[in-house]
Amino acid sequence: MIVLRTAREIELIRKACILSAEALQLAGEAVKPGVTTYEIDQIAYDYIKKHGGEPNFLHLYGFPATACISINDEVIHGIPSKKRVIREGDIVSIDLGAKVDGYNGDNAATFAAGTISAAAKRLCDTTRESLYKGIEQAIAGGRIGDIASAVQRYCEERGYGVVREYTGHGVGAKLHEDPSVPNFGTPGRGVRLLPGMVIAIEPMITAGDKAIRQLSDGWTVKTKDGSLAAHFEHTVAITAQGPQILTQLG
Ligand code: MG
């Protein structure tokens, strides 16, 4: 069931989204060679708690941490660990959210540890840009397929793989709501976009083949071919005035 939010509810979701975005920014600034993914997770946890929020990934479906932190060929759902040390040249995807006053925010970005290769930078830049191509299509009267195909076309034209198995989603009183927001599809197809819909758009893009595999930890998703992956996400409200990125900071 897709819930349409009032302007007041969208402002409440925005509060959760701003806290989510601040926590993500702080976590991203901590990405440096020698830092563990556990330390980054703690920074996000402390910030969200200190500002009156709840880390909404923590314990969701049994996930044990505040943030999913996925390095290099890990696409999503990496589990923070004291043993996992970030190294020079790594690309580090951080996905996290906060719940505030009953509403959720969700966002993700891929950060560079020190100096990264030109190929890694191009992958990250393309994935970030594809998110904005999708957001441009988050227009009332359009369709989910308009968003999905905009992301897909932008990435595939540049030779990248678009992960199929995981998608964006509605965001509201629950972190994951209807509708599903895939990163591949056909313009003009799928769910009609209406004012008051709040969705997370989150391209998961690979430098090589799009095939993925899950590790035996039950969480971490990697590329099958070992190629690099990047992940960017914003929570976006569809309004009569156009898309509003709720996880955008000042
Ligand atoms: Mg999400």
PDB file of C-alpha atoms and ligand atoms in Angstrom:
ATOM      1  CA  MET A   1       0.000   0.000   0.000  1.00  0.00           C
ATOM      2  CA  ILE A   2       1.401   3.395  -0.976  1.00  0.00           C
ATOM      3  CA  VAL A   3       0.795   6.129   1.604  1.00  0.00           C
ATOM      4  CA  LEU A   4       0.479   9.728   0.429  1.00  0.00           C
ATOM      5  CA  ARG A   5       1.848  12.180   2.986  1.00  0.00           C
ATOM      6  CA  THR A   6       0.489  15.588   3.886  1.00  0.00           C
ATOM      7  CA  ALA A   7       2.782  18.615   3.730  1.00  0.00           C
ATOM      8  CA  ARG A   8       3.046  18.433   7.531  1.00  0.00           C
ATOM      9  CA  GLU A   9       4.065  14.760   7.433  1.00  0.00           C
ATOM     10  CA  ILE A  10       6.656  15.538   4.771  1.00  0.00           C
ATOM     11  CA  GLU A  11       8.159  18.146   7.108  1.00  0.00           C
ATOM     12  CA  LEU A  12       8.351  15.500   9.863  1.00  0.00           C
ATOM     13  CA  ILE A  13      10.027  13.053   7.493  1.00  0.00           C
ATOM     14  CA  ARG A  14      12.401  15.859   6.507  1.00  0.00           C
ATOM     15  CA  LYS A  15      13.515  16.175  10.151  1.00  0.00           C
ATOM     16  CA  ALA A  16      14.496  12.510  10.197  1.00  0.00           C
ATOM     17  CA  CYS A  17      16.137  12.905   6.792  1.00  0.00           C
ATOM     18  CA  ILE A  18      18.236  15.894   7.882  1.00  0.00           C
ATOM     19  CA  LEU A  19      19.527  13.956  10.890  1.00  0.00           C
ATOM     20  CA  SER A  20      20.247  11.005   8.594  1.00  0.00           C
ATOM     21  CA  ALA A  21      22.140  13.276   6.194  1.00  0.00           C
ATOM     22  CA  GLU A  22      24.171  14.897   8.975  1.00  0.00           C
ATOM     23  CA  ALA A  23      25.117  11.480  10.364  1.00  0.00           C
ATOM     24  CA  LEU A  24      26.112  10.316   6.876  1.00  0.00           C
ATOM     25  CA  GLN A  25      28.222  13.425   6.295  1.00  0.00           C
ATOM     26  CA  LEU A  26      30.011  12.964   9.611  1.00  0.00           C
ATOM     27  CA  ALA A  27      30.572   9.259   8.939  1.00  0.00           C
ATOM     28  CA  GLY A  28      31.893  10.083   5.468  1.00  0.00           C
ATOM     29  CA  GLU A  29      34.347  12.627   6.861  1.00  0.00           C
ATOM     30  CA  ALA A  30      35.736   9.877   9.102  1.00  0.00           C
ATOM     31  CA  VAL A  31      36.591   7.643   6.121  1.00  0.00           C
ATOM     32  CA  LYS A  32      40.389   7.557   6.114  1.00  0.00           C
ATOM     33  CA  PRO A  33      43.094   4.923   5.801  1.00  0.00           C
ATOM     34  CA  GLY A  34      43.634   3.175   9.149  1.00  0.00           C
ATOM     35  CA  VAL A  35      40.114   3.728  10.498  1.00  0.00           C
ATOM     36  CA  THR A  36      37.919   0.678  11.156  1.00  0.00           C
ATOM     37  CA  THR A  37      34.367   0.402   9.891  1.00  0.00           C
ATOM     38  CA  TYR A  38      33.346  -0.137  13.536  1.00  0.00           C
ATOM     39  CA  GLU A  39      34.679   3.318  14.443  1.00  0.00           C
ATOM     40  CA  ILE A  40      32.706   4.896  11.626  1.00  0.00           C
ATOM     41  CA  ASP A  41      29.570   3.090  12.733  1.00  0.00           C
ATOM     42  CA  GLN A  42      30.044   4.391  16.288  1.00  0.00           C
ATOM     43  CA  ILE A  43      30.363   7.972  15.042  1.00  0.00           C
ATOM     44  CA  ALA A  44      27.024   7.650  13.250  1.00  0.00           C
ATOM     45  CA  TYR A  45      25.369   5.927  16.214  1.00  0.00           C
ATOM     46  CA  ASP A  46      26.531   8.556  18.712  1.00  0.00           C
ATOM     47  CA  TYR A  47      25.478  11.449  16.500  1.00  0.00           C
ATOM     48  CA  ILE A  48      21.983  10.107  15.891  1.00  0.00           C
ATOM     49  CA  LYS A  49      21.391   9.274  19.556  1.00  0.00           C
ATOM     50  CA  LYS A  50      22.780  12.620  20.752  1.00  0.00           C
ATOM     51  CA  HIS A  51      20.339  14.464  18.511  1.00  0.00           C
ATOM     52  CA  GLY A  52      17.218  12.653  19.642  1.00  0.00           C
ATOM     53  CA  GLY A  53      16.990  10.060  16.890  1.00  0.00           C
ATOM     54  CA  GLU A  54      17.102   6.299  16.729  1.00  0.00           C
ATOM     55  CA  PRO A  55      19.390   4.481  14.265  1.00  0.00           C
ATOM     56  CA  ASN A  56      16.688   2.804  12.171  1.00  0.00           C
ATOM     57  CA  PHE A  57      18.901   0.142  10.543  1.00  0.00           C
ATOM     58  CA  LEU A  58      19.952  -1.194  13.956  1.00  0.00           C
ATOM     59  CA  HIS A  59      18.173  -4.527  14.568  1.00  0.00           C
ATOM     60  CA  LEU A  60      16.026  -4.084  11.435  1.00  0.00           C
ATOM     61  CA  TYR A  61      15.613  -7.639  10.060  1.00  0.00           C
ATOM     62  CA  GLY A  62      18.358  -8.481  12.580  1.00  0.00           C
ATOM     63  CA  PHE A  63      21.039  -6.130  11.195  1.00  0.00           C
ATOM     64  CA  PRO A  64      23.567  -5.560  14.016  1.00  0.00           C
ATOM     65  CA  ALA A  65      24.721  -1.962  13.391  1.00  0.00           C
ATOM     66  CA  THR A  66      23.762   1.657  12.673  1.00  0.00           C
ATOM     67  CA  ALA A  67      25.312   1.755   9.205  1.00  0.00           C
ATOM     68  CA  CYS A  68      25.892  -0.659   6.371  1.00  0.00           C
ATOM     69  CA  ILE A  69      29.525  -0.090   5.367  1.00  0.00           C
ATOM     70  CA  SER A  70      30.616  -1.770   2.150  1.00  0.00           C
ATOM     71  CA  ILE A  71      34.137  -1.517   0.744  1.00  0.00           C
ATOM     72  CA  ASN A  72      35.320  -1.819  -2.879  1.00  0.00           C
ATOM     73  CA  ASP A  73      33.633  -4.899  -4.418  1.00  0.00           C
ATOM     74  CA  GLU A  74      31.057  -4.976  -1.623  1.00  0.00           C
ATOM     75  CA  VAL A  75      27.857  -3.444  -2.977  1.00  0.00           C
ATOM     76  CA  ILE A  76      25.640  -3.096   0.108  1.00  0.00           C
ATOM     77  CA  HIS A  77      24.914  -4.448   3.615  1.00  0.00           C
ATOM     78  CA  GLY A  78      28.519  -4.687   4.822  1.00  0.00           C
ATOM     79  CA  ILE A  79      28.630  -5.215   8.598  1.00  0.00           C
ATOM     80  CA  PRO A  80      30.880  -2.792  10.512  1.00  0.00           C
ATOM     81  CA  SER A  81      33.728  -4.562  12.313  1.00  0.00           C
ATOM     82  CA  LYS A  82      36.688  -3.750  14.552  1.00  0.00           C
ATOM     83  CA  LYS A  83      38.715  -6.026  12.273  1.00  0.00           C
ATOM     84  CA  ARG A  84      37.858  -4.188   9.077  1.00  0.00           C
ATOM     85  CA  VAL A  85      40.451  -1.489   8.504  1.00  0.00           C
ATOM     86  CA  ILE A  86      39.990   0.993   5.673  1.00  0.00           C
ATOM     87  CA  ARG A  87      42.994   1.262   3.379  1.00  0.00           C
ATOM     88  CA  GLU A  88      44.390   3.944   1.099  1.00  0.00           C
ATOM     89  CA  GLY A  89      42.532   3.868  -2.225  1.00  0.00           C
ATOM     90  CA  ASP A  90      39.410   2.112  -0.930  1.00  0.00           C
ATOM     91  CA  ILE A  91      35.950   3.268  -1.870  1.00  0.00           C
ATOM     92  CA  VAL A  92      33.616   3.016   1.109  1.00  0.00           C
ATOM     93  CA  SER A  93      29.839   2.965   0.724  1.00  0.00           C
ATOM     94  CA  ILE A  94      27.937   4.033   3.834  1.00  0.00           C
ATOM     95  CA  ASP A  95      24.169   3.544   4.040  1.00  0.00           C
ATOM     96  CA  LEU A  96      22.335   4.709   7.159  1.00  0.00           C
ATOM     97  CA  GLY A  97      19.192   6.321   8.464  1.00  0.00           C
ATOM     98  CA  ALA A  98      17.568   7.801  11.528  1.00  0.00           C
ATOM     99  CA  LYS A  99      14.069   7.714  12.951  1.00  0.00           C
ATOM    100  CA  VAL A 100      12.795  10.897  14.607  1.00  0.00           C
ATOM    101  CA  ASP A 101       9.323  11.398  16.123  1.00  0.00           C
ATOM    102  CA  GLY A 102       7.958   8.326  14.373  1.00  0.00           C
ATOM    103  CA  TYR A 103       9.279   9.049  10.885  1.00  0.00           C
ATOM    104  CA  ASN A 104      12.290   7.731   8.998  1.00  0.00           C
ATOM    105  CA  GLY A 105      15.103   9.035   6.836  1.00  0.00           C
ATOM    106  CA  ASP A 106      17.428   6.978   4.626  1.00  0.00           C
ATOM    107  CA  ASN A 107      20.516   7.890   2.616  1.00  0.00           C
ATOM    108  CA  ALA A 108      23.773   6.530   1.305  1.00  0.00           C
ATOM    109  CA  ALA A 109      26.960   7.655  -0.397  1.00  0.00           C
ATOM    110  CA  THR A 110      30.309   6.228  -1.477  1.00  0.00           C
ATOM    111  CA  PHE A 111      33.378   7.957  -0.036  1.00  0.00           C
ATOM    112  CA  ALA A 112      37.050   7.865  -1.061  1.00  0.00           C
ATOM    113  CA  ALA A 113      39.751   6.812   1.417  1.00  0.00           C
ATOM    114  CA  GLY A 114      42.790   8.896   0.506  1.00  0.00           C
ATOM    115  CA  THR A 115      43.583   8.924  -3.193  1.00  0.00           C
ATOM    116  CA  ILE A 116      41.494   6.559  -5.313  1.00  0.00           C
ATOM    117  CA  SER A 117      42.062   5.356  -8.868  1.00  0.00           C
ATOM    118  CA  ALA A 118      40.627   7.250 -11.826  1.00  0.00           C
ATOM    119  CA  ALA A 119      38.406   4.236 -12.529  1.00  0.00           C
ATOM    120  CA  ALA A 120      37.018   4.241  -8.994  1.00  0.00           C
ATOM    121  CA  LYS A 121      36.387   7.986  -9.148  1.00  0.00           C
ATOM    122  CA  ARG A 122      34.550   7.669 -12.449  1.00  0.00           C
ATOM    123  CA  LEU A 123      32.340   4.910 -11.018  1.00  0.00           C
ATOM    124  CA  CYS A 124      31.473   7.012  -7.951  1.00  0.00           C
ATOM    125  CA  ASP A 125      30.819  10.147 -10.027  1.00  0.00           C
ATOM    126  CA  THR A 126      28.599   8.243 -12.457  1.00  0.00           C
ATOM    127  CA  THR A 127      26.612   6.568  -9.675  1.00  0.00           C
ATOM    128  CA  ARG A 128      26.052   9.902  -7.885  1.00  0.00           C
ATOM    129  CA  GLU A 129      25.028  11.575 -11.137  1.00  0.00           C
ATOM    130  CA  SER A 130      22.636   8.719 -12.001  1.00  0.00           C
ATOM    131  CA  LEU A 131      20.857   9.318  -8.687  1.00  0.00           C
ATOM    132  CA  TYR A 132      20.212  12.924  -9.757  1.00  0.00           C
ATOM    133  CA  LYS A 133      19.038  11.734 -13.189  1.00  0.00           C
ATOM    134  CA  GLY A 134      16.511   9.573 -11.341  1.00  0.00           C
ATOM    135  CA  ILE A 135      15.455  12.385  -9.009  1.00  0.00           C
ATOM    136  CA  GLU A 136      14.769  14.646 -12.019  1.00  0.00           C
ATOM    137  CA  GLN A 137      12.117  12.129 -13.054  1.00  0.00           C
ATOM    138  CA  ALA A 138      10.403  12.053  -9.630  1.00  0.00           C
ATOM    139  CA  ILE A 139       7.590  14.187 -11.008  1.00  0.00           C
ATOM    140  CA  ALA A 140       3.893  13.926 -10.133  1.00  0.00           C
ATOM    141  CA  GLY A 141       2.054  12.373 -13.079  1.00  0.00           C
ATOM    142  CA  GLY A 142       5.081  10.356 -14.166  1.00  0.00           C
ATOM    143  CA  ARG A 143       5.787   6.687 -13.456  1.00  0.00           C
ATOM    144  CA  ILE A 144       8.311   4.735 -11.406  1.00  0.00           C
ATOM    145  CA  GLY A 145       9.674   3.446 -14.724  1.00  0.00           C
ATOM    146  CA  ASP A 146      10.706   6.998 -15.652  1.00  0.00           C
ATOM    147  CA  ILE A 147      12.992   7.142 -12.608  1.00  0.00           C
ATOM    148  CA  ALA A 148      14.230   3.574 -13.062  1.00  0.00           C
ATOM    149  CA  SER A 149      15.054   3.922 -16.742  1.00  0.00           C
ATOM    150  CA  ALA A 150      16.808   7.281 -16.257  1.00  0.00           C
ATOM    151  CA  VAL A 151      19.193   5.688 -13.735  1.00  0.00           C
ATOM    152  CA  GLN A 152      19.691   2.596 -15.879  1.00  0.00           C
ATOM    153  CA  ARG A 153      20.329   4.433 -19.127  1.00  0.00           C
ATOM    154  CA  TYR A 154      22.825   6.843 -17.583  1.00  0.00           C
ATOM    155  CA  CYS A 155      24.882   4.020 -16.046  1.00  0.00           C
ATOM    156  CA  GLU A 156      24.659   1.469 -18.854  1.00  0.00           C
ATOM    157  CA  GLU A 157      25.618   4.044 -21.485  1.00  0.00           C
ATOM    158  CA  ARG A 158      28.854   4.482 -19.535  1.00  0.00           C
ATOM    159  CA  GLY A 159      29.521   0.745 -19.469  1.00  0.00           C
ATOM    160  CA  TYR A 160      28.435   0.002 -15.903  1.00  0.00           C
ATOM    161  CA  GLY A 161      26.260  -2.733 -14.430  1.00  0.00           C
ATOM    162  CA  VAL A 162      22.979  -1.953 -12.656  1.00  0.00           C
ATOM    163  CA  VAL A 163      22.193  -4.269  -9.746  1.00  0.00           C
ATOM    164  CA  ARG A 164      18.724  -5.767 -10.155  1.00  0.00           C
ATOM    165  CA  GLU A 165      18.123  -7.646  -6.901  1.00  0.00           C
ATOM    166  CA  TYR A 166      17.886  -4.613  -4.586  1.00  0.00           C
ATOM    167  CA  THR A 167      15.811  -1.492  -5.069  1.00  0.00           C
ATOM    168  CA  GLY A 168      14.781   1.801  -3.574  1.00  0.00           C
ATOM    169  CA  HIS A 169      11.519   2.001  -1.642  1.00  0.00           C
ATOM    170  CA  GLY A 170       8.888   4.170  -0.026  1.00  0.00           C
ATOM    171  CA  VAL A 171       9.933   5.892   3.211  1.00  0.00           C
ATOM    172  CA  GLY A 172       7.645   7.025   6.033  1.00  0.00           C
ATOM    173  CA  ALA A 173       6.466   5.623   9.339  1.00  0.00           C
ATOM    174  CA  LYS A 174       8.444   2.546   8.304  1.00  0.00           C
ATOM    175  CA  LEU A 175      11.913   2.625   6.771  1.00  0.00           C
ATOM    176  CA  HIS A 176      10.882   0.336   3.935  1.00  0.00           C
ATOM    177  CA  GLU A 177       7.444   0.968   2.467  1.00  0.00           C
ATOM    178  CA  ASP A 178       5.784   0.569  -0.914  1.00  0.00           C
ATOM    179  CA  PRO A 179       6.450   1.173  -3.703  1.00  0.00           C
ATOM    180  CA  SER A 180       9.602  -0.601  -4.784  1.00  0.00           C
ATOM    181  CA  VAL A 181      11.847   1.756  -6.797  1.00  0.00           C
ATOM    182  CA  PRO A 182      14.079  -0.277  -9.118  1.00  0.00           C
ATOM    183  CA  ASN A 183      17.113   1.113 -10.931  1.00  0.00           C
ATOM    184  CA  PHE A 184      16.121  -0.450 -14.238  1.00  0.00           C
ATOM    185  CA  GLY A 185      12.882  -0.272 -16.169  1.00  0.00           C
ATOM    186  CA  THR A 186      10.846   1.221 -18.992  1.00  0.00           C
ATOM    187  CA  PRO A 187       9.722   4.860 -19.253  1.00  0.00           C
ATOM    188  CA  GLY A 188       5.963   5.279 -18.835  1.00  0.00           C
ATOM    189  CA  ARG A 189       5.578   1.970 -16.962  1.00  0.00           C
ATOM    190  CA  GLY A 190       4.973   1.082 -13.343  1.00  0.00           C
ATOM    191  CA  VAL A 191       3.356   2.868 -10.425  1.00  0.00           C
ATOM    192  CA  ARG A 192       1.988   6.373 -11.079  1.00  0.00           C
ATOM    193  CA  LEU A 193       3.881   9.066  -9.157  1.00  0.00           C
ATOM    194  CA  LEU A 194       1.609  11.261  -7.040  1.00  0.00           C
ATOM    195  CA  PRO A 195       2.149  14.324  -4.837  1.00  0.00           C
ATOM    196  CA  GLY A 196       2.778  13.166  -1.264  1.00  0.00           C
ATOM    197  CA  MET A 197       4.752  10.055  -2.201  1.00  0.00           C
ATOM    198  CA  VAL A 198       8.088   9.833  -0.391  1.00  0.00           C
ATOM    199  CA  ILE A 199      10.630   7.459  -1.906  1.00  0.00           C
ATOM    200  CA  ALA A 200      14.261   6.491  -1.520  1.00  0.00           C
ATOM    201  CA  ILE A 201      16.061   6.338  -4.855  1.00  0.00           C
ATOM    202  CA  GLU A 202      19.305   4.375  -4.540  1.00  0.00           C
ATOM    203  CA  PRO A 203      21.342   3.235  -7.540  1.00  0.00           C
ATOM    204  CA  MET A 204      23.738   0.355  -6.783  1.00  0.00           C
ATOM    205  CA  ILE A 205      26.184   0.332  -9.689  1.00  0.00           C
ATOM    206  CA  THR A 206      29.057  -1.983 -10.615  1.00  0.00           C
ATOM    207  CA  ALA A 207      32.165  -1.311 -12.681  1.00  0.00           C
ATOM    208  CA  GLY A 208      31.869  -4.773 -14.216  1.00  0.00           C
ATOM    209  CA  ASP A 209      29.054  -7.268 -14.499  1.00  0.00           C
ATOM    210  CA  LYS A 210      25.839  -6.614 -12.589  1.00  0.00           C
ATOM    211  CA  ALA A 211      25.741 -10.094 -11.018  1.00  0.00           C
ATOM    212  CA  ILE A 212      26.050 -10.209  -7.231  1.00  0.00           C
ATOM    213  CA  ARG A 213      26.486 -12.798  -4.499  1.00  0.00           C
ATOM    214  CA  GLN A 214      25.809 -12.781  -0.785  1.00  0.00           C
ATOM    215  CA  LEU A 215      28.519 -13.744   1.685  1.00  0.00           C
ATOM    216  CA  SER A 216      28.083 -16.428   4.317  1.00  0.00           C
ATOM    217  CA  ASP A 217      27.641 -13.718   6.989  1.00  0.00           C
ATOM    218  CA  GLY A 218      24.094 -13.537   5.663  1.00  0.00           C
ATOM    219  CA  TRP A 219      24.390  -9.809   4.885  1.00  0.00           C
ATOM    220  CA  THR A 220      27.285  -8.573   2.797  1.00  0.00           C
ATOM    221  CA  VAL A 221      26.492  -8.380  -0.923  1.00  0.00           C
ATOM    222  CA  LYS A 222      29.461  -8.363  -3.317  1.00  0.00           C
ATOM    223  CA  THR A 223      29.914  -8.244  -7.059  1.00  0.00           C
ATOM    224  CA  LYS A 224      30.351 -11.752  -8.426  1.00  0.00           C
ATOM    225  CA  ASP A 225      33.247 -10.727 -10.666  1.00  0.00           C
ATOM    226  CA  GLY A 226      35.076  -8.778  -7.940  1.00  0.00           C
ATOM    227  CA  SER A 227      34.617  -5.444  -9.709  1.00  0.00           C
ATOM    228  CA  LEU A 228      34.099  -2.234  -7.723  1.00  0.00           C
ATOM    229  CA  ALA A 229      30.639  -1.053  -6.726  1.00  0.00           C
ATOM    230  CA  ALA A 230      29.177   2.301  -5.659  1.00  0.00           C
ATOM    231  CA  HIS A 231      25.912   3.288  -3.970  1.00  0.00           C
ATOM    232  CA  PHE A 232      24.223   6.672  -3.589  1.00  0.00           C
ATOM    233  CA  GLU A 233      20.803   7.324  -2.088  1.00  0.00           C
ATOM    234  CA  HIS A 234      18.493  10.195  -1.256  1.00  0.00           C
ATOM    235  CA  THR A 235      15.007  10.246   0.248  1.00  0.00           C
ATOM    236  CA  VAL A 236      12.830  12.357  -2.058  1.00  0.00           C
ATOM    237  CA  ALA A 237       9.312  13.778  -1.717  1.00  0.00           C
ATOM    238  CA  ILE A 238       7.175  14.084  -4.841  1.00  0.00           C
ATOM    239  CA  THR A 239       5.268  17.361  -4.634  1.00  0.00           C
ATOM    240  CA  ALA A 240       3.162  19.537  -6.934  1.00  0.00           C
ATOM    241  CA  GLN A 241       6.208  21.828  -7.080  1.00  0.00           C
ATOM    242  CA  GLY A 242       8.523  19.010  -8.199  1.00  0.00           C
ATOM    243  CA  PRO A 243      10.910  16.660  -6.408  1.00  0.00           C
ATOM    244  CA  GLN A 244      12.246  17.719  -3.011  1.00  0.00           C
ATOM    245  CA  ILE A 245      15.382  16.008  -1.758  1.00  0.00           C
ATOM    246  CA  LEU A 246      14.654  15.566   1.950  1.00  0.00           C
ATOM    247  CA  THR A 247      18.164  14.268   2.772  1.00  0.00           C
ATOM    248  CA  GLN A 248      19.859  17.339   1.264  1.00  0.00           C
ATOM    249  CA  LEU A 249      21.880  19.464   3.682  1.00  0.00           C
ATOM    250  CA  GLY A 250      21.795  23.303   3.350  1.00  0.00           C
TER     251      GLY A 250
HETATM  252 MG    MG B   1      17.222   2.658   1.297  1.00  0.00          MG
END
